[in-house]
Short mmCIF file of C-alpha atoms and ligand atoms in Angstrom, two decimals:
data_model
loop_
_atom_site.label_atom_id
_atom_site.label_comp_id
_atom_site.label_asym_id
_atom_site.label_seq_id
_atom_site.Cartn_x
_atom_site.Cartn_y
_atom_site.Cartn_z
CA MET A 9 36.75 46.89 66.66
CA LYS A 10 36.84 48.53 70.06
CA PHE A 11 35.94 47.05 73.46
CA ASP A 12 35.88 48.71 76.89
CA VAL A 13 35.57 46.32 79.82
CA VAL A 14 34.52 47.54 83.27
CA THR A 15 35.41 45.12 86.07
CA ILE A 16 36.65 44.83 89.63
CA PHE A 17 39.14 42.19 88.43
CA PRO A 18 41.04 43.83 85.55
CA ARG A 19 43.82 41.26 85.69
CA MET A 20 41.33 38.49 84.92
CA ILE A 21 40.44 40.23 81.65
CA GLU A 22 44.05 41.13 80.83
CA ALA A 23 45.10 37.49 81.31
CA GLY A 24 42.40 36.37 78.87
CA LEU A 25 43.56 38.88 76.25
CA ALA A 26 47.23 38.03 76.51
CA GLU A 27 47.29 34.86 74.38
CA GLY A 28 46.35 33.57 70.97
CA VAL A 29 44.13 35.10 68.34
CA ILE A 30 42.97 38.03 70.50
CA SER A 31 46.47 39.09 71.51
CA ARG A 32 47.55 38.99 67.87
CA GLY A 33 44.51 41.06 66.86
CA ILE A 34 45.47 43.64 69.47
CA ALA A 35 49.13 43.65 68.37
CA ALA A 36 48.03 44.10 64.75
CA GLY A 37 45.86 47.08 65.72
CA VAL A 38 42.66 45.43 64.47
CA LEU A 39 41.34 45.11 68.03
CA ASP A 40 41.48 47.83 70.66
CA VAL A 41 40.57 46.59 74.15
CA ALA A 42 40.70 48.89 77.19
CA VAL A 43 40.17 47.46 80.66
CA HIS A 44 38.83 49.75 83.41
CA ASP A 45 39.00 49.06 87.14
CA LEU A 46 35.57 49.90 88.55
CA ARG A 47 37.17 50.93 91.85
CA ASP A 48 38.85 53.84 90.05
CA PHE A 49 35.36 55.34 89.71
CA THR A 50 34.50 55.24 93.42
CA THR A 51 34.75 58.31 95.63
CA ASP A 52 34.82 56.88 99.16
CA ARG A 53 37.84 55.94 101.22
CA HIS A 54 37.10 52.20 100.96
CA ARG A 55 36.58 52.29 97.19
CA SER A 56 33.32 50.40 97.69
CA VAL A 57 31.51 49.02 94.68
CA ASP A 58 28.70 47.12 96.44
CA ASP A 59 26.05 47.62 99.10
CA VAL A 60 23.25 45.69 100.83
CA PRO A 61 20.05 45.05 98.86
CA TYR A 62 16.95 47.16 99.55
CA GLY A 63 14.21 44.84 100.76
CA GLY A 64 16.72 42.58 102.52
CA GLY A 65 17.98 39.16 101.60
CA PRO A 66 21.39 37.60 101.09
CA GLY A 67 24.29 38.93 99.06
CA MET A 68 25.28 42.36 97.88
CA VAL A 69 24.31 44.55 94.93
CA MET A 70 26.68 46.62 92.78
CA LYS A 71 26.25 50.31 93.51
CA PRO A 72 25.01 52.48 90.64
CA GLU A 73 27.33 55.51 90.95
CA PRO A 74 30.72 53.90 90.02
CA LEU A 75 29.21 52.05 87.04
CA VAL A 76 27.50 55.15 85.65
CA ARG A 77 30.63 57.21 86.23
CA ALA A 78 32.75 54.59 84.43
CA CYS A 79 30.41 54.61 81.42
CA GLU A 80 30.51 58.41 81.29
CA ALA A 81 34.33 58.44 81.45
CA ILE A 82 34.51 55.88 78.63
CA ARG A 83 32.11 57.93 76.52
CA GLN A 84 34.26 61.03 76.96
CA ALA A 85 37.62 59.35 76.43
CA ARG A 86 36.74 56.78 73.79
CA GLY A 87 33.56 58.01 72.11
CA THR A 88 29.91 56.96 72.27
CA PRO A 89 29.70 53.15 72.06
CA ASP A 90 27.38 51.28 69.69
CA ALA A 91 26.17 49.10 72.55
CA VAL A 92 26.59 48.75 76.28
CA ILE A 93 26.34 45.15 77.43
CA ALA A 94 25.85 43.99 81.00
CA LEU A 95 26.91 40.35 81.40
CA SER A 96 24.33 38.57 83.51
CA PRO A 97 22.59 35.20 83.72
CA GLN A 98 19.33 37.21 83.40
CA GLY A 99 20.32 38.39 79.93
CA ARG A 100 19.23 37.27 76.49
CA GLN A 101 21.20 34.26 75.31
CA PHE A 102 24.47 35.04 73.52
CA ASP A 103 24.93 32.86 70.44
CA GLN A 104 26.65 32.97 67.03
CA ALA A 105 23.90 35.19 65.60
CA ALA A 106 24.38 37.67 68.47
CA ALA A 107 28.15 37.60 67.89
CA ALA A 108 27.58 38.37 64.20
CA ARG A 109 25.17 41.19 65.05
CA LEU A 110 27.59 42.77 67.53
CA SER A 111 30.61 42.47 65.22
CA GLY A 112 28.72 44.08 62.36
CA ILE A 113 26.91 46.95 64.08
CA ARG A 114 29.16 49.50 62.43
CA ASN A 115 31.11 49.28 59.21
CA GLY A 116 34.81 49.29 60.04
CA GLY A 117 34.30 47.94 63.55
CA ALA A 118 31.83 48.41 66.35
CA HIS A 119 32.53 49.84 69.79
CA LEU A 120 31.17 47.78 72.68
CA VAL A 121 31.24 48.50 76.41
CA LEU A 122 31.08 45.36 78.57
CA LEU A 123 30.02 45.68 82.21
CA CYS A 124 31.04 42.73 84.40
CA GLY A 125 28.61 42.18 87.25
CA ARG A 126 29.57 40.50 90.52
CA TYR A 127 27.62 39.59 93.65
CA GLU A 128 23.82 39.37 93.19
CA GLY A 129 23.95 41.76 90.24
CA VAL A 130 23.92 45.47 89.46
CA ASP A 131 21.44 48.06 90.67
CA GLU A 132 18.63 47.85 88.09
CA ARG A 133 18.62 51.61 87.46
CA VAL A 134 22.12 51.42 85.93
CA LEU A 135 20.83 49.41 82.97
CA ASP A 136 18.34 52.12 82.00
CA LEU A 137 20.69 54.99 82.70
CA VAL A 138 23.50 53.70 80.49
CA GLY A 139 21.20 52.02 77.95
CA ALA A 140 22.61 48.55 78.60
CA GLU A 141 21.31 45.29 77.16
CA GLU A 142 21.84 42.24 79.36
CA LEU A 143 23.53 39.21 77.78
CA SER A 144 23.96 35.71 79.21
CA ILE A 145 26.46 33.21 77.83
CA GLY A 146 24.42 30.23 79.03
CA ASP A 147 22.04 28.82 81.59
CA TYR A 148 24.46 28.53 84.48
CA VAL A 149 25.65 30.96 87.12
CA LEU A 150 29.24 32.18 87.07
CA SER A 151 30.85 34.07 89.94
CA GLY A 152 30.95 37.18 87.81
CA GLY A 153 30.72 38.57 84.32
CA GLU A 154 34.46 38.52 83.56
CA LEU A 155 34.60 35.07 81.95
CA ALA A 156 31.43 35.89 80.05
CA ALA A 157 32.97 39.16 78.79
CA LEU A 158 35.99 37.23 77.54
CA VAL A 159 33.68 34.79 75.76
CA VAL A 160 31.88 37.68 74.04
CA ILE A 161 35.14 39.42 73.08
CA ASP A 162 36.54 36.20 71.64
CA ALA A 163 33.46 35.16 69.65
CA VAL A 164 32.86 38.69 68.30
CA SER A 165 36.52 39.39 67.48
CA ARG A 166 36.88 36.19 65.44
CA LEU A 167 34.34 37.64 63.01
CA VAL A 168 36.29 40.88 62.51
CA PRO A 169 38.26 40.67 59.24
CA GLY A 170 41.99 40.29 59.90
CA VAL A 171 41.70 38.78 63.39
CA VAL A 172 41.69 35.10 62.40
CA GLY A 173 44.34 34.43 59.76
CA ASP A 174 42.16 32.18 57.64
CA ASP A 175 38.75 33.73 56.89
CA GLN A 176 37.68 30.45 55.30
CA SER A 177 38.10 28.65 58.62
CA VAL A 178 35.82 31.18 60.37
CA GLN A 179 33.17 30.69 57.69
CA GLU A 180 33.40 26.93 58.13
CA ASP A 181 33.23 27.02 61.94
CA SER A 182 30.42 25.28 63.76
CA PHE A 183 27.26 27.41 63.78
CA SER A 184 28.37 29.75 60.98
CA SER A 185 26.53 27.40 58.64
CA GLY A 186 23.92 26.67 61.31
CA LEU A 187 25.30 23.14 61.81
CA LEU A 188 27.88 21.59 64.12
CA ASP A 189 31.29 21.15 62.50
CA HIS A 190 32.36 17.83 60.91
CA PRO A 191 35.11 15.74 62.61
CA HIS A 192 38.75 16.63 61.87
CA TYR A 193 41.80 14.35 61.52
CA THR A 194 45.52 14.85 61.04
CA ARG A 195 48.49 12.49 60.66
CA PRO A 196 49.14 9.65 61.33
CA ALA A 197 46.55 7.91 59.13
CA GLU A 198 46.29 5.16 61.72
CA PHE A 199 46.64 5.78 65.44
CA ALA A 200 46.10 3.35 68.33
CA GLY A 201 44.31 1.00 65.95
CA LYS A 202 41.98 3.72 64.70
CA ALA A 203 42.08 4.70 61.03
CA VAL A 204 41.17 8.03 59.43
CA PRO A 205 38.14 7.59 57.11
CA ASP A 206 39.43 6.48 53.66
CA VAL A 207 37.68 9.23 51.74
CA LEU A 208 39.78 11.90 53.48
CA LEU A 209 42.95 10.28 52.10
CA SER A 210 41.50 9.89 48.60
CA GLY A 211 42.29 13.35 47.24
CA HIS A 212 38.76 13.56 45.73
CA HIS A 213 37.76 17.04 46.82
CA ALA A 214 34.12 16.69 45.85
CA GLU A 215 33.84 13.40 47.74
CA VAL A 216 35.58 14.90 50.78
CA ARG A 217 33.16 17.85 50.74
CA LYS A 218 30.18 15.47 50.52
CA TRP A 219 31.49 13.31 53.38
CA ARG A 220 32.11 16.34 55.60
CA ARG A 221 28.66 17.78 54.98
CA LYS A 222 27.02 14.45 55.80
CA ALA A 223 29.17 14.04 58.93
CA ALA A 224 28.17 17.55 60.04
CA LEU A 225 24.51 16.71 59.48
CA ALA A 226 24.88 13.40 61.36
CA ARG A 227 26.48 15.12 64.34
CA THR A 228 23.91 17.86 64.43
CA LEU A 229 21.06 15.35 64.20
CA GLU A 230 22.59 13.32 67.03
CA ARG A 231 23.62 16.12 69.41
CA ARG A 232 21.70 19.28 68.52
CA PRO A 233 18.62 18.42 66.44
CA ASP A 234 17.15 21.82 67.44
CA LEU A 235 19.70 23.51 65.14
CA LEU A 236 18.31 21.73 62.08
CA GLU A 237 15.12 23.78 62.27
CA SER A 238 16.92 27.02 61.39
CA ALA A 239 19.93 25.72 59.42
CA ALA A 240 20.12 26.48 55.69
CA LEU A 241 19.56 23.04 54.14
CA ASP A 242 19.33 22.11 50.47
CA GLU A 243 17.68 19.11 48.80
CA GLY A 244 20.84 16.99 49.17
CA ASP A 245 21.01 17.78 52.90
CA ARG A 246 17.38 16.77 53.37
CA ALA A 247 17.95 13.49 51.54
CA ALA A 248 21.05 12.82 53.66
CA LEU A 249 19.08 13.54 56.84
CA ASP A 250 16.28 11.19 55.77
CA GLU A 251 18.85 8.48 55.18
CA LEU A 252 20.51 9.13 58.55
CA ARG A 253 17.15 9.01 60.33
CA ARG A 254 16.23 5.75 58.56
CA SER A 255 19.57 4.12 59.43
CA LYS A 256 19.06 5.02 63.10
CA THR A 257 15.82 3.12 63.41
N1 ADE B 18 27.41 36.29 85.17
C1 ADE B 18 27.14 35.22 85.93
N2 ADE B 18 26.69 34.20 85.20
C2 ADE B 18 26.65 34.64 83.91
C3 ADE B 18 26.24 34.05 82.68
N3 ADE B 18 25.78 32.80 82.61
N4 ADE B 18 26.34 34.79 81.57
C4 ADE B 18 26.78 36.07 81.63
N5 ADE B 18 27.17 36.67 82.75
C5 ADE B 18 27.11 35.97 83.89
#
């Protein structure tokens, strides 16, 4: 899986790639992430990447030329990407389904270019010219697309075989099944007067599985009932949900 990130703050991206699962994926050669300083694609003395907005108003807009030049250089040096993504609060919402789509675009690993906007945004013509889709990581405004790019890289990379050691744990993550995850406990069995649920100490795998599924359903019903509409639920799940709803009232 290959990522190219275009940013005016390369060190922000590099810092986010330097630890944990992503850094191990890079070291293992499963992930290939190149970070590009947008200012390297400017041609003026001041290395300017922004300019005042046509039509007036506050803030600055990212100039089109450096961004288009950066995309062209990436295409030549690293090949034609499967998708160019501009991180922006105006984008479509990034979620687990989008992460799965982006990780699976191409067998053997997709190639994504991530453009990190700053200021009021990028000149609209860039999006058309480089064929970018806009993606938002949530309904809030960040100071730039860098943190959002790291979020996308992390969530997409986890789905690439060989990045997370335990594939089972990725499959059981929240949202992979369409539900929130069940609660987790480790030793000691009692801590600060609070005990781990008995069933988890019982060694009855089928009972543990049943308890976890019901706890996941209970959490999802409580915190994110919207997810239940598209989650894959069987008869047992529906019965458990009915029971949970009845016990609430
Ligand atoms: N840039 C600023 N805010 C953002 C958001 N919510 N998602 C993606 N990119 C952004």
